[in-house]
mmCIF file of C-alpha atoms and ligand atoms in Angstrom:
data_model
loop_
_atom_site.group_PDB
_atom_site.id
_atom_site.type_symbol
_atom_site.label_atom_id
_atom_site.label_comp_id
_atom_site.label_asym_id
_atom_site.label_seq_id
_atom_site.Cartn_x
_atom_site.Cartn_y
_atom_site.Cartn_z
ATOM 1 C CA MET A 1 76.914 75.006 110.211
ATOM 2 C CA GLU A 2 78.027 74.031 106.714
ATOM 3 C CA PRO A 3 81.580 74.700 105.470
ATOM 4 C CA ILE A 4 81.694 77.867 103.351
ATOM 5 C CA ASN A 5 81.204 76.409 99.861
ATOM 6 C CA ASP A 6 79.781 72.954 100.553
ATOM 7 C CA LEU A 7 76.285 74.118 99.614
ATOM 8 C CA LEU A 8 77.397 74.853 96.041
ATOM 9 C CA ALA A 9 76.920 72.177 93.396
ATOM 10 C CA PRO A 10 80.218 70.296 92.874
ATOM 11 C CA GLU A 11 79.993 70.967 89.108
ATOM 12 C CA THR A 12 80.402 74.672 89.849
ATOM 13 C CA LEU A 13 83.762 74.261 91.612
ATOM 14 C CA PRO A 14 87.019 74.812 89.752
ATOM 15 C CA THR A 15 89.658 72.094 89.322
ATOM 16 C CA LYS A 16 92.293 71.953 92.048
ATOM 17 C CA ASP A 17 94.436 74.276 89.915
ATOM 18 C CA GLY A 18 91.617 76.782 89.686
ATOM 19 C CA PHE A 19 90.286 76.130 86.184
ATOM 20 C CA PHE A 20 86.671 76.572 85.147
ATOM 21 C CA GLY A 21 86.869 74.775 81.809
ATOM 22 C CA GLU A 22 89.832 76.426 80.085
ATOM 23 C CA PHE A 23 89.535 79.641 82.110
ATOM 24 C CA GLY A 24 91.136 80.716 85.376
ATOM 25 C CA GLY A 25 94.303 79.128 86.710
ATOM 26 C CA SER A 26 97.250 80.978 88.144
ATOM 27 C CA PHE A 27 99.795 82.656 85.857
ATOM 28 C CA ILE A 28 101.974 84.587 88.259
ATOM 29 C CA PRO A 29 105.600 85.548 88.827
ATOM 30 C CA PRO A 30 107.545 82.690 90.485
ATOM 31 C CA GLN A 31 108.033 84.678 93.688
ATOM 32 C CA LEU A 32 104.255 84.630 94.258
ATOM 33 C CA GLU A 33 103.718 80.931 93.669
ATOM 34 C CA ALA A 34 104.489 79.746 97.189
ATOM 35 C CA ILE A 35 102.361 82.503 98.713
ATOM 36 C CA MET A 36 99.329 81.731 96.520
ATOM 37 C CA LYS A 37 99.653 78.064 97.408
ATOM 38 C CA GLU A 38 99.753 78.968 101.081
ATOM 39 C CA ILE A 39 96.657 81.208 100.772
ATOM 40 C CA ASN A 40 94.838 78.391 99.010
ATOM 41 C CA GLU A 41 95.772 75.834 101.669
ATOM 42 C CA GLU A 42 94.864 78.187 104.486
ATOM 43 C CA TYR A 43 91.524 78.974 102.860
ATOM 44 C CA GLU A 44 90.754 75.261 102.439
ATOM 45 C CA LYS A 45 91.382 74.848 106.161
ATOM 46 C CA ILE A 46 89.390 77.793 107.445
ATOM 47 C CA ARG A 47 86.391 77.261 105.208
ATOM 48 C CA LYS A 48 85.788 74.042 107.142
ATOM 49 C CA ASP A 49 86.798 75.447 110.519
ATOM 50 C CA PRO A 50 83.708 75.793 112.760
ATOM 51 C CA ALA A 51 85.222 78.770 114.619
ATOM 52 C CA PHE A 52 85.785 80.677 111.347
ATOM 53 C CA ILE A 53 82.368 79.762 109.956
ATOM 54 C CA GLU A 54 80.711 80.929 113.145
ATOM 55 C CA GLU A 55 82.667 84.177 113.326
ATOM 56 C CA LEU A 56 81.843 85.046 109.710
ATOM 57 C CA ALA A 57 78.176 84.151 110.206
ATOM 58 C CA TYR A 58 78.077 86.330 113.327
ATOM 59 C CA LEU A 59 79.563 89.311 111.467
ATOM 60 C CA ASN A 60 77.308 88.801 108.443
ATOM 61 C CA LYS A 61 74.308 89.006 110.716
ATOM 62 C CA HIS A 62 75.253 91.551 113.361
ATOM 63 C CA PHE A 63 77.747 93.749 111.515
ATOM 64 C CA THR A 64 76.573 93.710 107.878
ATOM 65 C CA GLY A 65 72.883 93.244 108.672
ATOM 66 C CA ARG A 66 72.271 90.064 106.690
ATOM 67 C CA PRO A 67 70.076 88.592 105.447
ATOM 68 C CA SER A 68 69.378 91.445 103.038
ATOM 69 C CA PRO A 69 65.677 91.546 102.120
ATOM 70 C CA ILE A 70 63.928 90.713 98.879
ATOM 71 C CA TYR A 71 61.632 93.512 97.714
ATOM 72 C CA HIS A 72 58.830 93.357 95.136
ATOM 73 C CA CYS A 73 58.889 96.474 92.914
ATOM 74 C CA LYS A 74 55.153 96.708 92.338
ATOM 75 C CA ASN A 75 55.193 100.241 90.945
ATOM 76 C CA LEU A 76 58.021 99.648 88.508
ATOM 77 C CA SER A 77 56.507 96.303 87.428
ATOM 78 C CA ARG A 78 53.133 97.960 86.783
ATOM 79 C CA LYS A 79 54.751 100.724 84.762
ATOM 80 C CA MET A 80 56.707 98.237 82.594
ATOM 81 C CA GLY A 81 53.460 96.299 82.098
ATOM 82 C CA GLY A 82 54.996 92.816 82.055
ATOM 83 C CA ALA A 83 56.953 90.563 84.397
ATOM 84 C CA GLN A 84 57.099 91.162 88.150
ATOM 85 C CA ILE A 85 60.399 92.733 89.192
ATOM 86 C CA TYR A 86 62.030 91.897 92.528
ATOM 87 C CA LEU A 87 65.250 93.155 94.117
ATOM 88 C CA LYS A 88 67.782 91.409 96.316
ATOM 89 C CA ARG A 89 68.730 94.397 98.455
ATOM 90 C CA GLU A 90 72.517 94.218 98.752
ATOM 91 C CA ASP A 91 72.396 98.022 98.825
ATOM 92 C CA LEU A 92 71.151 97.747 102.412
ATOM 93 C CA ASN A 93 74.319 96.050 103.660
ATOM 94 C CA HIS A 94 76.575 98.025 105.988
ATOM 95 C CA THR A 95 78.847 100.103 103.681
ATOM 96 C CA GLY A 96 76.170 100.077 100.980
ATOM 97 C CA ALA A 97 77.074 97.242 98.633
ATOM 98 C CA HIS A 98 77.779 93.533 98.297
ATOM 99 C CA LYS A 99 81.548 93.935 98.601
ATOM 100 C CA ILE A 100 81.527 93.746 102.403
ATOM 101 C CA ASN A 101 80.606 90.045 101.991
ATOM 102 C CA HIS A 102 84.012 89.043 100.615
ATOM 103 C CA CYS A 103 85.991 91.725 102.462
ATOM 104 C CA LEU A 104 85.010 90.277 105.838
ATOM 105 C CA GLY A 105 86.014 86.810 104.645
ATOM 106 C CA GLU A 106 89.340 87.975 103.221
ATOM 107 C CA ALA A 107 90.166 90.129 106.270
ATOM 108 C CA LEU A 108 89.491 87.256 108.670
ATOM 109 C CA LEU A 109 91.652 84.954 106.550
ATOM 110 C CA ALA A 110 94.506 87.501 106.433
ATOM 111 C CA LYS A 111 94.331 87.954 110.203
ATOM 112 C CA LYS A 112 94.409 84.173 110.714
ATOM 113 C CA MET A 113 97.502 83.993 108.473
ATOM 114 C CA GLY A 114 99.279 86.566 110.637
ATOM 115 C CA LYS A 115 99.368 89.313 107.979
ATOM 116 C CA LYS A 116 99.896 92.933 109.063
ATOM 117 C CA LYS A 117 98.381 94.856 106.185
ATOM 118 C CA LEU A 118 95.522 94.496 103.714
ATOM 119 C CA ILE A 119 96.100 96.046 100.317
ATOM 120 C CA ALA A 120 93.736 96.362 97.364
ATOM 121 C CA GLU A 121 92.715 98.309 94.315
ATOM 122 C CA THR A 122 89.394 100.094 94.054
ATOM 123 C CA GLY A 123 87.361 101.552 91.185
ATOM 124 C CA ALA A 124 84.205 103.215 92.462
ATOM 125 C CA GLY A 125 85.739 103.202 95.934
ATOM 126 C CA GLN A 126 83.241 100.601 97.115
ATOM 127 C CA HIS A 127 85.799 97.817 97.493
ATOM 128 C CA GLY A 128 88.170 100.275 99.185
ATOM 129 C CA VAL A 129 85.533 101.363 101.692
ATOM 130 C CA ALA A 130 84.442 97.785 102.352
ATOM 131 C CA LEU A 131 88.028 96.643 102.845
ATOM 132 C CA ALA A 132 88.966 99.659 104.990
ATOM 133 C CA THR A 133 85.908 98.827 107.093
ATOM 134 C CA ALA A 134 86.929 95.194 107.470
ATOM 135 C CA ALA A 135 90.533 96.235 108.238
ATOM 136 C CA ALA A 136 89.355 98.569 111.006
ATOM 137 C CA LEU A 137 87.133 95.828 112.409
ATOM 138 C CA VAL A 138 89.748 93.060 112.554
ATOM 139 C CA GLY A 139 92.668 95.384 113.367
ATOM 140 C CA LEU A 140 94.871 95.396 110.250
ATOM 141 C CA GLU A 141 96.594 98.240 108.385
ATOM 142 C CA CYS A 142 95.153 99.034 104.972
ATOM 143 C CA ASP A 143 96.549 100.555 101.726
ATOM 144 C CA ILE A 144 94.046 101.236 98.935
ATOM 145 C CA TYR A 145 95.270 101.908 95.367
ATOM 146 C CA MET A 146 92.941 104.083 93.301
ATOM 147 C CA GLY A 147 93.189 105.790 89.904
ATOM 148 C CA SER A 148 93.314 109.575 90.214
ATOM 149 C CA VAL A 149 90.355 109.902 87.800
ATOM 150 C CA ASP A 150 88.291 107.733 90.127
ATOM 151 C CA ILE A 151 89.549 109.628 93.192
ATOM 152 C CA ALA A 152 88.076 112.812 91.731
ATOM 153 C CA LYS A 153 84.839 111.111 90.664
ATOM 154 C CA GLU A 154 84.187 109.143 93.845
ATOM 155 C CA TYR A 155 85.394 111.666 96.405
ATOM 156 C CA PRO A 156 82.961 110.752 99.238
ATOM 157 C CA ASN A 157 84.298 107.200 99.269
ATOM 158 C CA VAL A 158 87.884 108.501 99.386
ATOM 159 C CA VAL A 159 87.022 110.486 102.518
ATOM 160 C CA ARG A 160 85.317 107.455 104.051
ATOM 161 C CA MET A 161 88.419 105.317 103.556
ATOM 162 C CA LYS A 162 90.577 107.950 105.233
ATOM 163 C CA ILE A 163 88.198 108.290 108.171
ATOM 164 C CA LEU A 164 88.331 104.511 108.571
ATOM 165 C CA GLY A 165 92.113 104.757 108.896
ATOM 166 C CA ALA A 166 93.152 103.516 105.454
ATOM 167 C CA ASN A 167 95.933 104.993 103.360
ATOM 168 C CA VAL A 168 94.664 105.949 99.862
ATOM 169 C CA VAL A 169 97.408 105.692 97.212
ATOM 170 C CA SER A 170 96.738 107.748 94.065
ATOM 171 C CA VAL A 171 97.607 105.989 90.767
ATOM 172 C CA ASP A 172 98.598 108.417 88.016
ATOM 173 C CA PHE A 173 99.569 106.446 84.924
ATOM 174 C CA GLY A 174 97.616 105.232 81.884
ATOM 175 C CA LEU A 175 93.884 105.942 82.038
ATOM 176 C CA LYS A 176 94.196 106.410 85.831
ATOM 177 C CA THR A 177 91.234 104.131 86.539
ATOM 178 C CA LEU A 178 90.633 100.585 87.754
ATOM 179 C CA LYS A 179 93.024 98.615 85.545
ATOM 180 C CA GLU A 180 95.980 100.818 86.485
ATOM 181 C CA ALA A 181 94.951 100.613 90.153
ATOM 182 C CA VAL A 182 95.139 96.810 89.896
ATOM 183 C CA ASP A 183 98.579 97.059 88.231
ATOM 184 C CA ALA A 184 99.852 99.333 91.006
ATOM 185 C CA ALA A 185 98.456 97.178 93.817
ATOM 186 C CA PHE A 186 99.952 94.089 92.159
ATOM 187 C CA ASP A 187 103.406 95.744 92.038
ATOM 188 C CA ALA A 188 103.164 96.715 95.688
ATOM 189 C CA TYR A 189 102.171 93.177 96.560
ATOM 190 C CA LEU A 190 105.112 91.734 94.632
ATOM 191 C CA ALA A 191 107.427 93.918 96.697
ATOM 192 C CA ASP A 192 106.199 92.342 99.949
ATOM 193 C CA PRO A 193 103.815 89.379 99.749
ATOM 194 C CA VAL A 194 104.733 88.163 103.227
ATOM 195 C CA THR A 195 103.433 90.848 105.577
ATOM 196 C CA GLN A 196 100.780 92.106 103.127
ATOM 197 C CA PHE A 197 97.604 90.343 101.970
ATOM 198 C CA TYR A 198 96.217 91.407 98.583
ATOM 199 C CA ALA A 199 92.462 91.299 99.101
ATOM 200 C CA ILE A 200 91.277 91.166 95.482
ATOM 201 C CA GLY A 201 88.000 93.025 94.992
ATOM 202 C CA SER A 202 86.136 90.685 92.693
ATOM 203 C CA VAL A 203 86.117 87.121 91.339
ATOM 204 C CA VAL A 204 89.302 87.808 89.336
ATOM 205 C CA GLY A 205 93.043 87.293 89.748
ATOM 206 C CA PRO A 206 94.958 84.035 90.178
ATOM 207 C CA HIS A 207 93.524 80.950 91.890
ATOM 208 C CA PRO A 208 92.200 80.750 94.631
ATOM 209 C CA PHE A 209 90.711 84.275 94.469
ATOM 210 C CA PRO A 210 87.970 83.698 91.851
ATOM 211 C CA MET A 211 86.762 80.714 93.884
ATOM 212 C CA MET A 212 87.256 82.238 97.320
ATOM 213 C CA VAL A 213 85.575 85.565 96.554
ATOM 214 C CA ARG A 214 82.735 83.660 94.875
ATOM 215 C CA ASP A 215 82.321 81.457 97.939
ATOM 216 C CA PHE A 216 82.038 84.492 100.219
ATOM 217 C CA GLN A 217 79.508 86.110 97.848
ATOM 218 C CA ALA A 218 77.455 82.927 97.382
ATOM 219 C CA ILE A 219 75.479 83.840 100.495
ATOM 220 C CA ILE A 220 73.503 86.261 98.263
ATOM 221 C CA GLY A 221 72.065 83.461 96.152
ATOM 222 C CA GLN A 222 71.650 81.055 99.040
ATOM 223 C CA GLU A 223 69.538 83.587 100.932
ATOM 224 C CA ALA A 224 67.674 84.721 97.820
ATOM 225 C CA ARG A 225 66.661 81.181 96.858
ATOM 226 C CA GLU A 226 65.025 80.562 100.240
ATOM 227 C CA GLN A 227 63.543 84.050 100.527
ATOM 228 C CA PHE A 228 62.080 84.035 97.025
ATOM 229 C CA LYS A 229 60.507 80.626 97.524
ATOM 230 C CA ALA A 230 59.043 81.700 100.864
ATOM 231 C CA MET A 231 57.639 84.867 99.282
ATOM 232 C CA THR A 232 56.219 83.497 96.021
ATOM 233 C CA GLY A 233 56.221 79.707 96.395
ATOM 234 C CA GLU A 234 58.557 79.345 93.400
ATOM 235 C CA LEU A 235 62.008 80.092 92.107
ATOM 236 C CA PRO A 236 62.424 83.266 90.047
ATOM 237 C CA ASN A 237 62.070 82.734 86.280
ATOM 238 C CA ASN A 238 64.903 85.166 85.559
ATOM 239 C CA LEU A 239 67.956 86.503 87.354
ATOM 240 C CA VAL A 240 69.679 89.750 86.370
ATOM 241 C CA ALA A 241 72.940 91.180 87.731
ATOM 242 C CA CYS A 242 75.542 93.638 86.495
ATOM 243 C CA VAL A 243 78.991 92.266 85.664
ATOM 244 C CA GLY A 244 82.218 94.149 86.269
ATOM 245 C CA GLY A 245 84.641 91.549 87.578
ATOM 246 C CA GLY A 246 81.537 89.524 88.269
ATOM 247 C CA SER A 247 81.368 89.008 92.046
ATOM 248 C CA ASN A 248 77.842 90.212 92.803
ATOM 249 C CA ALA A 249 76.562 88.370 89.730
ATOM 250 C CA ILE A 250 78.190 85.036 90.559
ATOM 251 C CA GLY A 251 77.132 85.507 94.193
ATOM 252 C CA LEU A 252 73.499 85.489 93.106
ATOM 253 C CA PHE A 253 73.832 83.017 90.215
ATOM 254 C CA SER A 254 75.724 80.284 92.115
ATOM 255 C CA ALA A 255 72.654 79.009 93.952
ATOM 256 C CA PHE A 256 70.640 78.703 90.713
ATOM 257 C CA LEU A 257 73.099 77.316 88.151
ATOM 258 C CA GLN A 258 71.632 73.817 88.478
ATOM 259 C CA ASP A 259 68.053 75.056 88.022
ATOM 260 C CA GLU A 260 67.802 74.859 84.268
ATOM 261 C CA LYS A 261 64.448 76.620 84.189
ATOM 262 C CA VAL A 262 65.941 79.763 85.696
ATOM 263 C CA ASN A 263 67.160 82.087 82.912
ATOM 264 C CA ILE A 264 70.248 84.010 83.945
ATOM 265 C CA TYR A 265 71.417 87.354 82.551
ATOM 266 C CA GLY A 266 74.726 89.117 83.217
ATOM 267 C CA VAL A 267 74.734 92.776 82.186
ATOM 268 C CA GLU A 268 77.920 94.473 81.004
ATOM 269 C CA PRO A 269 78.395 98.219 80.463
ATOM 270 C CA ALA A 270 78.141 99.331 76.829
ATOM 271 C CA GLY A 271 79.432 102.755 77.906
ATOM 272 C CA SER A 272 78.886 105.469 75.284
ATOM 273 C CA SER A 273 78.940 102.945 72.406
ATOM 274 C CA LEU A 274 80.160 99.456 71.525
ATOM 275 C CA ASP A 275 83.063 100.942 69.514
ATOM 276 C CA TYR A 276 86.627 100.139 70.587
ATOM 277 C CA GLY A 277 87.564 101.953 73.795
ATOM 278 C CA ASN A 278 84.057 103.263 74.557
ATOM 279 C CA HIS A 279 82.748 100.405 76.731
ATOM 280 C CA ALA A 280 83.754 97.606 79.113
ATOM 281 C CA ALA A 281 81.674 94.780 77.616
ATOM 282 C CA THR A 282 84.305 92.091 78.072
ATOM 283 C CA LEU A 283 82.248 88.945 77.518
ATOM 284 C CA THR A 284 80.226 90.535 74.745
ATOM 285 C CA LEU A 285 83.150 91.816 72.651
ATOM 286 C CA GLY A 286 86.344 90.419 74.179
ATOM 287 C CA THR A 287 88.403 87.364 73.266
ATOM 288 C CA PRO A 288 90.140 84.762 75.446
ATOM 289 C CA GLY A 289 93.407 86.094 76.815
ATOM 290 C CA MET A 290 95.473 86.714 79.908
ATOM 291 C CA LEU A 291 95.173 89.480 82.500
ATOM 292 C CA HIS A 292 96.359 89.950 86.090
ATOM 293 C CA GLY A 293 97.399 86.329 86.555
ATOM 294 C CA PHE A 294 94.457 84.414 85.101
ATOM 295 C CA LYS A 295 92.955 83.351 81.755
ATOM 296 C CA SER A 296 89.563 84.712 80.785
ATOM 297 C CA TYR A 297 87.771 86.826 78.228
ATOM 298 C CA VAL A 298 89.685 90.092 77.911
ATOM 299 C CA LEU A 299 89.222 93.295 75.924
ATOM 300 C CA GLN A 300 92.558 93.584 74.180
ATOM 301 C CA ASP A 301 94.283 95.215 71.234
ATOM 302 C CA GLU A 302 96.024 93.317 68.418
ATOM 303 C CA GLU A 303 99.194 92.853 70.481
ATOM 304 C CA GLY A 304 97.290 91.395 73.404
ATOM 305 C CA ASN A 305 97.557 94.471 75.613
ATOM 306 C CA PRO A 306 94.421 95.315 77.608
ATOM 307 C CA ALA A 307 92.206 97.720 75.633
ATOM 308 C CA PRO A 308 91.089 101.045 77.085
ATOM 309 C CA VAL A 309 87.656 100.796 78.722
ATOM 310 C CA ASN A 310 85.033 103.403 79.460
ATOM 311 C CA THR A 311 81.712 103.505 81.342
ATOM 312 C CA ILE A 312 80.036 105.896 83.773
ATOM 313 C CA ALA A 313 80.056 103.027 86.307
ATOM 314 C CA SER A 314 83.536 103.076 87.858
ATOM 315 C CA GLY A 315 82.911 99.678 89.456
ATOM 316 C CA LEU A 316 82.359 98.059 86.042
ATOM 317 C CA ASP A 317 85.364 99.695 84.363
ATOM 318 C CA TYR A 318 87.595 96.623 83.884
ATOM 319 C CA PRO A 319 88.893 95.006 80.657
ATOM 320 C CA GLY A 320 88.686 91.488 82.125
ATOM 321 C CA VAL A 321 86.074 89.361 83.875
ATOM 322 C CA GLY A 322 86.003 86.494 86.360
ATOM 323 C CA PRO A 323 86.969 83.158 84.746
ATOM 324 C CA GLN A 324 83.825 81.385 85.898
ATOM 325 C CA HIS A 325 81.765 83.855 83.854
ATOM 326 C CA SER A 326 83.867 83.068 80.772
ATOM 327 C CA TYR A 327 83.110 79.411 81.371
ATOM 328 C CA LEU A 328 79.387 80.050 81.905
ATOM 329 C CA LYS A 329 79.348 81.965 78.618
ATOM 330 C CA GLU A 330 81.089 79.115 76.764
ATOM 331 C CA ILE A 331 78.663 76.469 78.056
ATOM 332 C CA GLU A 332 75.790 78.900 77.368
ATOM 333 C CA ARG A 333 74.386 78.696 80.877
ATOM 334 C CA VAL A 334 74.344 82.479 81.343
ATOM 335 C CA ASN A 335 73.336 85.085 78.750
ATOM 336 C CA TYR A 336 75.625 88.095 78.711
ATOM 337 C CA THR A 337 74.151 91.310 77.394
ATOM 338 C CA THR A 338 74.774 95.064 77.620
ATOM 339 C CA ILE A 339 73.215 98.326 78.786
ATOM 340 C CA ASN A 340 74.723 101.668 77.809
ATOM 341 C CA ASN A 341 75.311 104.827 79.858
ATOM 342 C CA ASP A 342 72.056 106.520 78.874
ATOM 343 C CA GLU A 343 69.961 103.408 79.544
ATOM 344 C CA ALA A 344 71.591 103.006 82.964
ATOM 345 C CA ILE A 345 70.827 106.626 83.858
ATOM 346 C CA GLU A 346 67.236 106.208 82.655
ATOM 347 C CA ALA A 347 66.910 103.182 84.958
ATOM 348 C CA PHE A 348 68.627 105.076 87.799
ATOM 349 C CA PHE A 349 65.899 107.743 87.727
ATOM 350 C CA GLU A 350 63.053 105.334 86.995
ATOM 351 C CA ILE A 351 63.633 103.096 90.020
ATOM 352 C CA SER A 352 64.388 106.118 92.229
ATOM 353 C CA ARG A 353 61.083 107.737 91.286
ATOM 354 C CA GLN A 354 58.917 104.615 91.113
ATOM 355 C CA GLU A 355 60.199 102.821 94.203
ATOM 356 C CA GLY A 356 62.095 105.353 96.326
ATOM 357 C CA ILE A 357 65.326 103.395 95.921
ATOM 358 C CA ILE A 358 68.420 105.164 94.523
ATOM 359 C CA PRO A 359 70.687 102.478 93.045
ATOM 360 C CA ALA A 360 74.431 102.556 92.415
ATOM 361 C CA ILE A 361 75.106 103.359 88.739
ATOM 362 C CA GLU A 362 76.580 99.839 88.463
ATOM 363 C CA SER A 363 73.362 98.267 89.734
ATOM 364 C CA ALA A 364 71.328 100.589 87.473
ATOM 365 C CA HIS A 365 72.743 98.621 84.527
ATOM 366 C CA ALA A 366 71.006 95.508 85.885
ATOM 367 C CA VAL A 367 67.815 97.473 86.510
ATOM 368 C CA GLY A 368 67.929 98.841 82.952
ATOM 369 C CA TYR A 369 68.128 95.375 81.444
ATOM 370 C CA ALA A 370 65.410 94.029 83.762
ATOM 371 C CA MET A 371 63.115 96.861 82.654
ATOM 372 C CA LYS A 372 63.603 95.861 79.009
ATOM 373 C CA LEU A 373 63.121 92.185 79.784
ATOM 374 C CA ALA A 374 60.001 92.809 81.885
ATOM 375 C CA LYS A 375 58.283 94.486 78.945
ATOM 376 C CA GLU A 376 58.799 91.383 76.811
ATOM 377 C CA LEU A 377 57.422 88.946 79.395
ATOM 378 C CA ASP A 378 53.964 88.063 80.727
ATOM 379 C CA LYS A 379 52.693 89.345 84.063
ATOM 380 C CA ASP A 380 53.010 85.933 85.720
ATOM 381 C CA GLN A 381 56.766 85.836 85.062
ATOM 382 C CA THR A 382 59.292 87.026 87.629
ATOM 383 C CA ILE A 383 62.674 88.745 87.465
ATOM 384 C CA LEU A 384 65.032 88.925 90.428
ATOM 385 C CA ILE A 385 67.637 91.696 90.169
ATOM 386 C CA ASN A 386 70.715 91.771 92.355
ATOM 387 C CA LEU A 387 70.697 95.398 93.507
ATOM 388 C CA SER A 388 74.419 95.337 94.233
ATOM 389 C CA GLY A 389 74.725 98.765 95.847
ATOM 390 C CA ARG A 390 73.158 102.069 96.779
ATOM 391 C CA GLY A 391 73.593 105.269 94.803
ATOM 392 C CA ASP A 392 74.671 107.804 97.417
ATOM 393 C CA LYS A 393 78.222 107.743 96.059
ATOM 394 C CA ASP A 394 76.954 108.647 92.580
ATOM 395 C CA ILE A 395 74.520 111.480 93.195
ATOM 396 C CA ASP A 396 76.930 114.376 92.532
ATOM 397 C CA TYR A 397 78.136 112.800 89.297
ATOM 398 C CA VAL A 398 74.597 112.120 88.111
ATOM 399 C CA ILE A 399 73.323 115.600 88.934
ATOM 400 C CA ASN A 400 76.292 117.361 87.344
ATOM 401 C CA ASN A 401 76.065 115.336 84.137
ATOM 402 C CA TYR A 402 72.409 114.411 83.779
ATOM 403 C CA GLY A 403 70.509 116.694 86.190
ATOM 404 C CA LYS A 404 69.190 119.083 83.539
ATOM 405 C CA LYS A 405 67.872 116.272 81.372
ATOM 406 C CA TYR A 406 65.811 114.982 84.314
ATOM 407 C CA GLY A 407 64.471 118.378 85.382
ATOM 408 C CA ILE A 408 66.885 119.084 88.244
ATOM 409 C CA GLU A 409 68.572 122.497 88.253
HETATM 410 C C1 PLP B 1 82.149 96.979 92.539
HETATM 411 C C2 PLP B 1 80.725 97.017 92.247
HETATM 412 C C3 PLP B 1 80.179 96.268 91.209
HETATM 413 C C4 PLP B 1 81.015 95.482 90.243
HETATM 414 O O1 PLP B 1 81.750 94.447 90.797
HETATM 415 P P1 PLP B 1 81.376 92.933 90.577
HETATM 416 O O2 PLP B 1 82.557 92.202 91.066
HETATM 417 O O3 PLP B 1 81.115 92.733 89.113
HETATM 418 O O4 PLP B 1 80.159 92.681 91.375
HETATM 419 C C5 PLP B 1 78.816 96.297 91.033
HETATM 420 N N1 PLP B 1 78.012 97.036 91.831
HETATM 421 C C6 PLP B 1 78.506 97.771 92.841
HETATM 422 C C7 PLP B 1 77.578 98.578 93.676
HETATM 423 C C8 PLP B 1 79.871 97.792 93.078
HETATM 424 O O5 PLP B 1 80.350 98.525 94.089
#
């Protein structure tokens, strides 16, 4: 079996210091430098270690249920009247989203390094559930930091984490959402980076995390490329994925970056509007800056502090973005665009009612953009959406806030 990222085109790898163009790197307190170096070295070893590769492949197949299928949305495509829409069904993974892909990798690495406890932040609770799952599986303790606003909004996932044996730490400062959860987890990590392993939940943070998380997610695109070719005889003409930190998107995109004929779209949340503080459209409206130990596009105020962000998709609620996405924007390989709250909800109901698939609100942003795009394209064109997660976690929120509008009492 191939080492973990050897199938990726060399041009898509960062420099040895973790830079994608000018973005990425590692800007961390001195007391973390040795630890990050050690994680990087250990990762470089295990990604080539046949025992690790085999163990991860075994778990991907027998625990997560990979490969996730590709599904042709014939009803939705017919209704849009243009391009054929397909889904990569990451929602069918064990735990209901793509995040289990990198959590298994990170948990196995932490175990190999002799760590006792996994810690992480979570927004929608999906990363927390996936990490608590991986921690239970490999036998590590687990602390999950979560904003109290998100704890109230994503209650079912909070209960899941507790059932799985994790300790959920409520974060009560600032906006009490994802950014503050990252700050709190980072502080906890600083206090003890030796026995704890900070399993970052997306392709963000200092090197090697943007690369490592991407490598573990790249299986999405590698599978999809083969599956799509087997199904249709060709590569998809268009890829669409939602972008929070950017892990599910880069997971799909990585296998297609060298295929210049494949158009690639990353969809950010426009929230209630594109006015300051009402969205989390980092690549669309941000500027280069520094956040959580790496350089990337950031939504920031005039003093360079992270700007407030807002979207109905807790998992997309982050004022930064993975450095590789910033690079892909600069070289114009990927088009970054936005979908707002109302459009995401429209897509949430449309795909539920046309195809019998309830998407996560995050993924509904990708569906919403694909619906727009499909209408503009001919019937012989194809769009592959990364359906990053399932919507069970969101149903109470959607019904309470949008039920009436969609005829549900
Ligand atoms: C967390 C999450 C996202 C956003 O994270 P990325 O790192 O941008 O992929 C998207 N969809 C779902 C279902 C999520 O749980």
